[in-house]
Every structure is written in C-alpha cells, then in structure tokens.
Tab-separated table of C-alpha atoms and ligand atoms in Angstrom:
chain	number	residue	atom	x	y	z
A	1	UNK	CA	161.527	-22.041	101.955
A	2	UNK	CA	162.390	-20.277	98.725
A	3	UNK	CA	163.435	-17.566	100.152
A	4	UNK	CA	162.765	-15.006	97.586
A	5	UNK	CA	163.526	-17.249	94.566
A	6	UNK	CA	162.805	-15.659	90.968
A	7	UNK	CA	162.040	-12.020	92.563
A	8	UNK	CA	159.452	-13.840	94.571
A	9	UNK	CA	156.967	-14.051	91.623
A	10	UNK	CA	155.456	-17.431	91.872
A	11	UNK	CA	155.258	-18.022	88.697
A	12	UNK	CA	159.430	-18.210	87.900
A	13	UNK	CA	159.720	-20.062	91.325
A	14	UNK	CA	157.239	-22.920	89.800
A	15	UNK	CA	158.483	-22.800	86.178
A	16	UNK	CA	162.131	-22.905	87.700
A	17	UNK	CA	160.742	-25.838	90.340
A	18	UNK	CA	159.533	-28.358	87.660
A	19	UNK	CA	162.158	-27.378	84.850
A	20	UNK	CA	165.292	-27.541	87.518
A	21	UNK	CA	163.503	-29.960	90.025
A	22	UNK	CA	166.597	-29.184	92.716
A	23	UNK	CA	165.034	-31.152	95.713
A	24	UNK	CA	165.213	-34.919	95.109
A	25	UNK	CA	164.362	-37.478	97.217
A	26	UNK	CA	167.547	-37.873	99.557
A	27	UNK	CA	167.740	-33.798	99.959
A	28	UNK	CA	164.187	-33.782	100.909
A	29	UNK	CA	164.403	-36.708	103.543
A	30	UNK	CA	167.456	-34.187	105.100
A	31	UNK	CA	165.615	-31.439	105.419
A	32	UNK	CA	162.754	-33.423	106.921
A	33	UNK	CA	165.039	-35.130	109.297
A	34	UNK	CA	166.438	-31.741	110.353
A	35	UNK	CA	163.157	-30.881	110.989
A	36	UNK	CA	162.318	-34.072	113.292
A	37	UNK	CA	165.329	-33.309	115.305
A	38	UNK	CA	164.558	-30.167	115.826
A	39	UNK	CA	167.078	-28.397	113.948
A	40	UNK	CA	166.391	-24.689	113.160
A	41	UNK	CA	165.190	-24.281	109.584
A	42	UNK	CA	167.945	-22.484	108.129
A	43	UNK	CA	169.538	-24.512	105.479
A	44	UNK	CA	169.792	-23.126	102.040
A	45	UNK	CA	166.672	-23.142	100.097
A	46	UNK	CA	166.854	-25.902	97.083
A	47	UNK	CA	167.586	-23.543	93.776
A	48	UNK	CA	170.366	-22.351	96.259
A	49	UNK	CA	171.618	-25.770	97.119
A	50	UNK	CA	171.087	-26.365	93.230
A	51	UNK	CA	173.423	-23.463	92.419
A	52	UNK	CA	176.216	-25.217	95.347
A	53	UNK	CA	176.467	-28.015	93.039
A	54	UNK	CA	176.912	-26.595	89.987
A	55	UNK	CA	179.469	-23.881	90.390
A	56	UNK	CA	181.242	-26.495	92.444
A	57	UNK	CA	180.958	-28.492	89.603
A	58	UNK	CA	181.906	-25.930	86.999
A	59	UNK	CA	185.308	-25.228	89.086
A	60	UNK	CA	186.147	-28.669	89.009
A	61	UNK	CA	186.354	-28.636	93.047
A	62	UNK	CA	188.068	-31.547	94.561
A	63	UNK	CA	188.496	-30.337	97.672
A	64	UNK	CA	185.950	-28.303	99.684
A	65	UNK	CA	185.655	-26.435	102.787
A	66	UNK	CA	182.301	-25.836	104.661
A	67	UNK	CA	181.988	-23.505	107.330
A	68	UNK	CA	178.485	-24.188	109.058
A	69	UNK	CA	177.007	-27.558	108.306
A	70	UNK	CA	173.921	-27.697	110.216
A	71	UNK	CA	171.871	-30.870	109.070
A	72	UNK	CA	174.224	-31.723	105.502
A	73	UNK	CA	171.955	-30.273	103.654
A	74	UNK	CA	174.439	-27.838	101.774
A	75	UNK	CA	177.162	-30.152	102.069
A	76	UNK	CA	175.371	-32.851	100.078
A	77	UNK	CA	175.017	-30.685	97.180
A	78	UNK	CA	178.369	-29.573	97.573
A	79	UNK	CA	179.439	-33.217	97.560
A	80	UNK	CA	177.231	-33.274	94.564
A	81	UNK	CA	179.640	-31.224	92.628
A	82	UNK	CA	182.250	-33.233	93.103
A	83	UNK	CA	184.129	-36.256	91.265
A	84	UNK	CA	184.139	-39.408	93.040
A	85	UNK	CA	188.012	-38.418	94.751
A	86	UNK	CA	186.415	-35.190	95.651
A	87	UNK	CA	186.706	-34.579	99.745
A	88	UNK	CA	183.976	-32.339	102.012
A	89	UNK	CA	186.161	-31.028	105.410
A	90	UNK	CA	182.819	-29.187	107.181
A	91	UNK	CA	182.657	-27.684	110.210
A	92	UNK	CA	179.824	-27.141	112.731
A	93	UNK	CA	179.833	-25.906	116.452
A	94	UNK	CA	176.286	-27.839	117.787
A	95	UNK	CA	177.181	-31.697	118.228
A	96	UNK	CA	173.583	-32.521	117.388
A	97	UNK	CA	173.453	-30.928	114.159
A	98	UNK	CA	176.666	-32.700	113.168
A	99	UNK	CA	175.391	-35.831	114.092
A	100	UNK	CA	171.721	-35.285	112.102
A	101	UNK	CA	174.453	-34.271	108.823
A	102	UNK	CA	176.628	-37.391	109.417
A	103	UNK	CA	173.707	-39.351	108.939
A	104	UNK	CA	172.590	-37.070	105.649
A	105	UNK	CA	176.241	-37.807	104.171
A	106	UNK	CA	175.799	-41.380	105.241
A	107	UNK	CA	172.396	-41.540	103.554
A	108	UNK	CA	173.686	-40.062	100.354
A	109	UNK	CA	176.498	-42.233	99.777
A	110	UNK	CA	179.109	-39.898	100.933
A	111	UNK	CA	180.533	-41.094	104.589
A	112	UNK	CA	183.792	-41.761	103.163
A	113	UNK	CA	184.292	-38.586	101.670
A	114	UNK	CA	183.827	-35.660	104.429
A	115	UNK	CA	185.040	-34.699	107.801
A	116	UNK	CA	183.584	-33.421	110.391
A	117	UNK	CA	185.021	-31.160	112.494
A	118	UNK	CA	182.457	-30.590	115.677
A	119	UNK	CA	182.802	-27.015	117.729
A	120	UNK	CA	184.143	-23.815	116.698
A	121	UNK	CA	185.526	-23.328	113.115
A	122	UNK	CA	188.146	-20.963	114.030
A	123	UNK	CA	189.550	-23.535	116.450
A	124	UNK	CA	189.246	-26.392	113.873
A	125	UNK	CA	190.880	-24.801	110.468
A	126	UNK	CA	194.031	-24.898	111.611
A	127	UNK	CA	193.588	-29.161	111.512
A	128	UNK	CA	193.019	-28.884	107.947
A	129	UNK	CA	195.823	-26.469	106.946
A	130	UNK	CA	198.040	-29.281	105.674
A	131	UNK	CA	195.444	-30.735	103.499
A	132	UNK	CA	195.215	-27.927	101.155
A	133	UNK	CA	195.586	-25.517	99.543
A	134	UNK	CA	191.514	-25.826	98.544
A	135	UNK	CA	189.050	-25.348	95.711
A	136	UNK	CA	186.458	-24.250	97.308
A	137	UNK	CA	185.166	-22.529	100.681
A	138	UNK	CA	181.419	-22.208	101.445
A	139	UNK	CA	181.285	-19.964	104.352
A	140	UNK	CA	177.623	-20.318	105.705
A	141	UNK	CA	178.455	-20.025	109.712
A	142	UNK	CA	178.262	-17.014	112.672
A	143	UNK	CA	178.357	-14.081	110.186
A	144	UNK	CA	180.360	-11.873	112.558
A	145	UNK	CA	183.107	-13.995	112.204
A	146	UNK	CA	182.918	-14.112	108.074
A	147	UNK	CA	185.653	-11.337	107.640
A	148	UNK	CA	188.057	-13.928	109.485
A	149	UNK	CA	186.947	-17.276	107.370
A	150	UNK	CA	187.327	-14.692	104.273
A	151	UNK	CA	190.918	-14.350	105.476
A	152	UNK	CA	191.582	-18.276	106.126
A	153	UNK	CA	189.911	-18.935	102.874
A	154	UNK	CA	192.663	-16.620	100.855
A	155	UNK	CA	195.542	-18.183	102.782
A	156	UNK	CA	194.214	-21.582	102.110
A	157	UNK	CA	192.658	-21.860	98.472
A	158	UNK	CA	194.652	-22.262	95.450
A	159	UNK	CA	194.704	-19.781	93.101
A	160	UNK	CA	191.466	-19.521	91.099
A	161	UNK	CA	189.997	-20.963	94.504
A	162	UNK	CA	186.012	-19.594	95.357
A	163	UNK	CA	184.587	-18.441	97.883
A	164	UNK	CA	181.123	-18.843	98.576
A	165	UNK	CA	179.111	-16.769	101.493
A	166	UNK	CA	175.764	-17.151	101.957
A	167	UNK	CA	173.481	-14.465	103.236
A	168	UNK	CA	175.627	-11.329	102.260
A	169	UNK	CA	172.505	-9.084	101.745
A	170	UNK	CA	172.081	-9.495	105.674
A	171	UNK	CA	168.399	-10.306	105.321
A	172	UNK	CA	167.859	-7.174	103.292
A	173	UNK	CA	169.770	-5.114	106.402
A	174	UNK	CA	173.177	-4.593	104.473
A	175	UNK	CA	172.619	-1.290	104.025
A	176	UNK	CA	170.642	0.002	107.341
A	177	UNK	CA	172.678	2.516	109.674
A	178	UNK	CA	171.132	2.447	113.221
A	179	UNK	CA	170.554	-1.469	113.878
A	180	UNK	CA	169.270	-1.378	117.349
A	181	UNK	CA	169.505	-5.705	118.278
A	182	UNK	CA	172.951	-5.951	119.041
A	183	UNK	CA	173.259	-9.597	117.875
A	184	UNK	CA	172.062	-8.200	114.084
A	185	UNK	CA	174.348	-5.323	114.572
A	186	UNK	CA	177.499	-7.940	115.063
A	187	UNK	CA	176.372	-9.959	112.025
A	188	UNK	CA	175.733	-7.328	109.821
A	189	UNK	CA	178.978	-5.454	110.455
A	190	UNK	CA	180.219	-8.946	109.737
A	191	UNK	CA	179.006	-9.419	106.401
A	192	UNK	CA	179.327	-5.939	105.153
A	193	UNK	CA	183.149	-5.796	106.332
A	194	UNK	CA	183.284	-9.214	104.335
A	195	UNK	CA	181.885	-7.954	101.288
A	196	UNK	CA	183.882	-5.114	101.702
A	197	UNK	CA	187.132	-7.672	101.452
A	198	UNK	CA	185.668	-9.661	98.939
A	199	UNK	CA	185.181	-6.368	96.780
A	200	UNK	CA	188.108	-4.569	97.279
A	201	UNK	CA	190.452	-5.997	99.546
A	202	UNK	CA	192.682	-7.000	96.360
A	203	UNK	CA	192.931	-10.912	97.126
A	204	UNK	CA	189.824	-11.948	94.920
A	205	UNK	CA	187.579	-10.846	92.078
A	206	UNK	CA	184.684	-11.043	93.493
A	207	UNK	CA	180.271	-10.607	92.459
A	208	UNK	CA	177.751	-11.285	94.411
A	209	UNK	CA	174.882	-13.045	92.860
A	210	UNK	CA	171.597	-11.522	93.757
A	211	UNK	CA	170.010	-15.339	94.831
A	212	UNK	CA	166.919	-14.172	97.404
A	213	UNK	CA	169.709	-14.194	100.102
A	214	UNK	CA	172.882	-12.990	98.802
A	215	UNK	CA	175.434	-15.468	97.735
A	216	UNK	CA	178.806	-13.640	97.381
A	217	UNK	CA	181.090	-15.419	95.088
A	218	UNK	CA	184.725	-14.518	95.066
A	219	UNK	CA	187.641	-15.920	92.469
A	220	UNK	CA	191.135	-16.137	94.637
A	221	UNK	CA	193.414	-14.105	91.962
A	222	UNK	CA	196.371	-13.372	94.412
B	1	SAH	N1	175.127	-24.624	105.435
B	1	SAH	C1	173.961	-25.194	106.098
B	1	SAH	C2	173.300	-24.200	107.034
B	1	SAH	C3	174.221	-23.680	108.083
B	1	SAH	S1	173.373	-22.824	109.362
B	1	SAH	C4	172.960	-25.620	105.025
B	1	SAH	O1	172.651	-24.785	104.172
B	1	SAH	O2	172.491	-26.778	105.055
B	1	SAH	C5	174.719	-22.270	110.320
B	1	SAH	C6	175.389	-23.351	111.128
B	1	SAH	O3	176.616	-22.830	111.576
B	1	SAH	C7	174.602	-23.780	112.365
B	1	SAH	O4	174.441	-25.176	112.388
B	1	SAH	C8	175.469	-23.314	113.516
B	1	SAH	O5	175.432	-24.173	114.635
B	1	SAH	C9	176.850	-23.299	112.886
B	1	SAH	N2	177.811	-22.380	113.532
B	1	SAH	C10	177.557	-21.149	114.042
B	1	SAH	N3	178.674	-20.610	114.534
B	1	SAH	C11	179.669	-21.502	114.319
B	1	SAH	C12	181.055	-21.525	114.611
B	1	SAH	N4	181.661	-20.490	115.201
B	1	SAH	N5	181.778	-22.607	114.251
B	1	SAH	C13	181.182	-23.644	113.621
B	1	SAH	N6	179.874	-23.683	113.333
B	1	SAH	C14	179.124	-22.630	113.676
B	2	MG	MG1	172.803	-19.393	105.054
C-alpha cells in the first residue's frame, strides 16, 4: 500500500504517516469500498494521493483532467486541490469502476463538480476540447497509450499547464532491454517513449519525482 514510500524504510513511512496523516476518513472508506466491489487495488498509495492535492493546489488548478479514475480515489484528492469553482473531467473505460468513483465524489461533497466520461479516453477527449485549455492532466490510465494523452495534454493545457503520470519508473522495468510478457513490453515502451517526450520533446520542462512509483511531472512551456 505504500508502495515504496520514504525508500521503503519504515521508519520515514511512519514518521511521514502520523506527521502528514494523508488518509482521512472519506479516502479510507473509498479505498475500502473499492475493495468491496472488487476493484483491483491499484489506486495511488496515500502520500501519493497527498502529493495530487498539493501540487494541484500549488498551481492554482481550476480545471483538471484525469485519465484513469478507477474507484475516485485520485480524483478526490485532486478535487482536494481545488477552489470551490474548480471542475474534475475524469475518464475511465470499466462502467463499474466509474460507478464505485461516482459514489466516492458523491460521498466527498464533490458530485457537482466532475464528469465522468465512461469507456475509452482517447474516444472521450475530444468531448472536452472546448472546455479548456486546462491546468492540469493526471494521466494514470493504459500506459501504452501515455505517449498519446502526453500529446492531448500539450494541445489542451494552458501554458504553465502540468502534467502528471503516474508509474513512469514502469515498476522498476524502465530500464530492462529484453521484456519477454508482451503486455509489460507495450506498457513499458509506453512510458519510456513518454518520458522520453516529457524530457526532451521541447513542449514541457519536465522532472520526474522519484515517489516509490514514478510520478513524472511536466510544466507546459510551449
Ligand atoms: N487514478 C486511479 C487509479 C487508476 S487505475 C487512482 O489512483 O485512484 C487505471 C484505470 O484506468 C483503471 O480503472 C482502468 O480501467 C482505466 N483504464 C485503462 N485503460 C483505459 C482507457 N483506454 N481509457 C479509459 N480508462 C482506462
Ligand atoms: Mg498508477
């Protein structure tokens, strides 16, 4: 569940539990629920979801984009990080987990500020086109497909717009040459060709902080 947290020393990850306390009460009951309904445990871990709210919170983010919503457990931290105008468009392909998340943004106060948008993302950004250009993309979905959200996300956020994408160190795989599953081949390939872009494809200014997953974070700059 922490997924590496504090270099996996159990000491940080309890001092940083009880200092930071990211899991209150409503997040908690979300990733239970998840659980109940049989979701697969994948949502962000806490400090992660933590981190969601703040740097949406530090950019000022009034209008977000989240690609892969699974139960709402990212996109309630995301709505966290928002002012009270602020506006969640989220996208998820399984019908189930979007209903288990509109019930976590319903639960948290937030059914009047985020859209759903149920089946594939790349058939369902074009809907929300018009209502941007964006703050802020969290791109937490099929990882193959990242190098295209990458490219939606710097055709659609303003400039000084972020990109978020979770996972980016490819479950510590980034780097490895013969990846015999073909499934982990596709999504690695994915994410490295996305760091790749966020790195040096000259759209973005771009680090990638070194959370237990890998949570690439990329400023729009032209
Ligand atoms: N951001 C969530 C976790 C997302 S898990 C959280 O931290 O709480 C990834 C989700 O992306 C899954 O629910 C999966 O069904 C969805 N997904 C996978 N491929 C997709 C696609 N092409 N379009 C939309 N959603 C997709
Ligand atoms: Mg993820």
């Amino acid at each position: 569940m922490n997924k590496n947290f504090g270099q996996n020393d159990p000491k940080i990850v309890d001092y940083v539990e009880k200092l930071f306390r990211p899991e209150d009460a409503i997040l908690r009951e979300v990733r239970i629920e998840c659980e109940r309904k049989g979701l697969p445990a994948i949502q962000v871990g806490s400090m992660d979801a933590l981190h969601l709210e703040v740097i949406t919170r530090a950019i000022g983010a009034q209008k977000a984009v989240e690609i892969g919503t699974l139960g709402g457990y990212s996109g309630v931290s995301i709505l966290r990080g928002m002012s009270p105008q602020g506006k969640l468009y989220t996208f998820e392909y399984v019908p189930l987990h979007a209903e288990v998340a509109k019930k976590s943004f319903e639960n948290a106060g937030f059914a009047d500020r985020v859209e759903i948008y149920v089946g594939s993302a790349l058939a369902n950004l074009p809907k929300i086109k018009s209502q941007g250009p964006f703050d802020l993309v969290f791109i937490d979905a099929d990882k193959e497909t990242y190098p295209y959200y990458l490219k939606w996300a710097a055709e659609n956020l303003r400039i000084g717009g972020v990109v978020l994408g979770d996972n980016t160190f490819a479950w510590g795989r980034i780097t490895d040459e013969a990846i015999e599953e073909p499934e982990t081949q596709k999504s690695v390939l994915g994410l490295r060709e996305f760091n790749q872009m966020a790195a040096q494809g000259g759209r973005f200014r771009s680090t990638i902080l070194p959370t237990g997953e890998g949570l690439t974070m990329a400023v729009k700059v032209k």
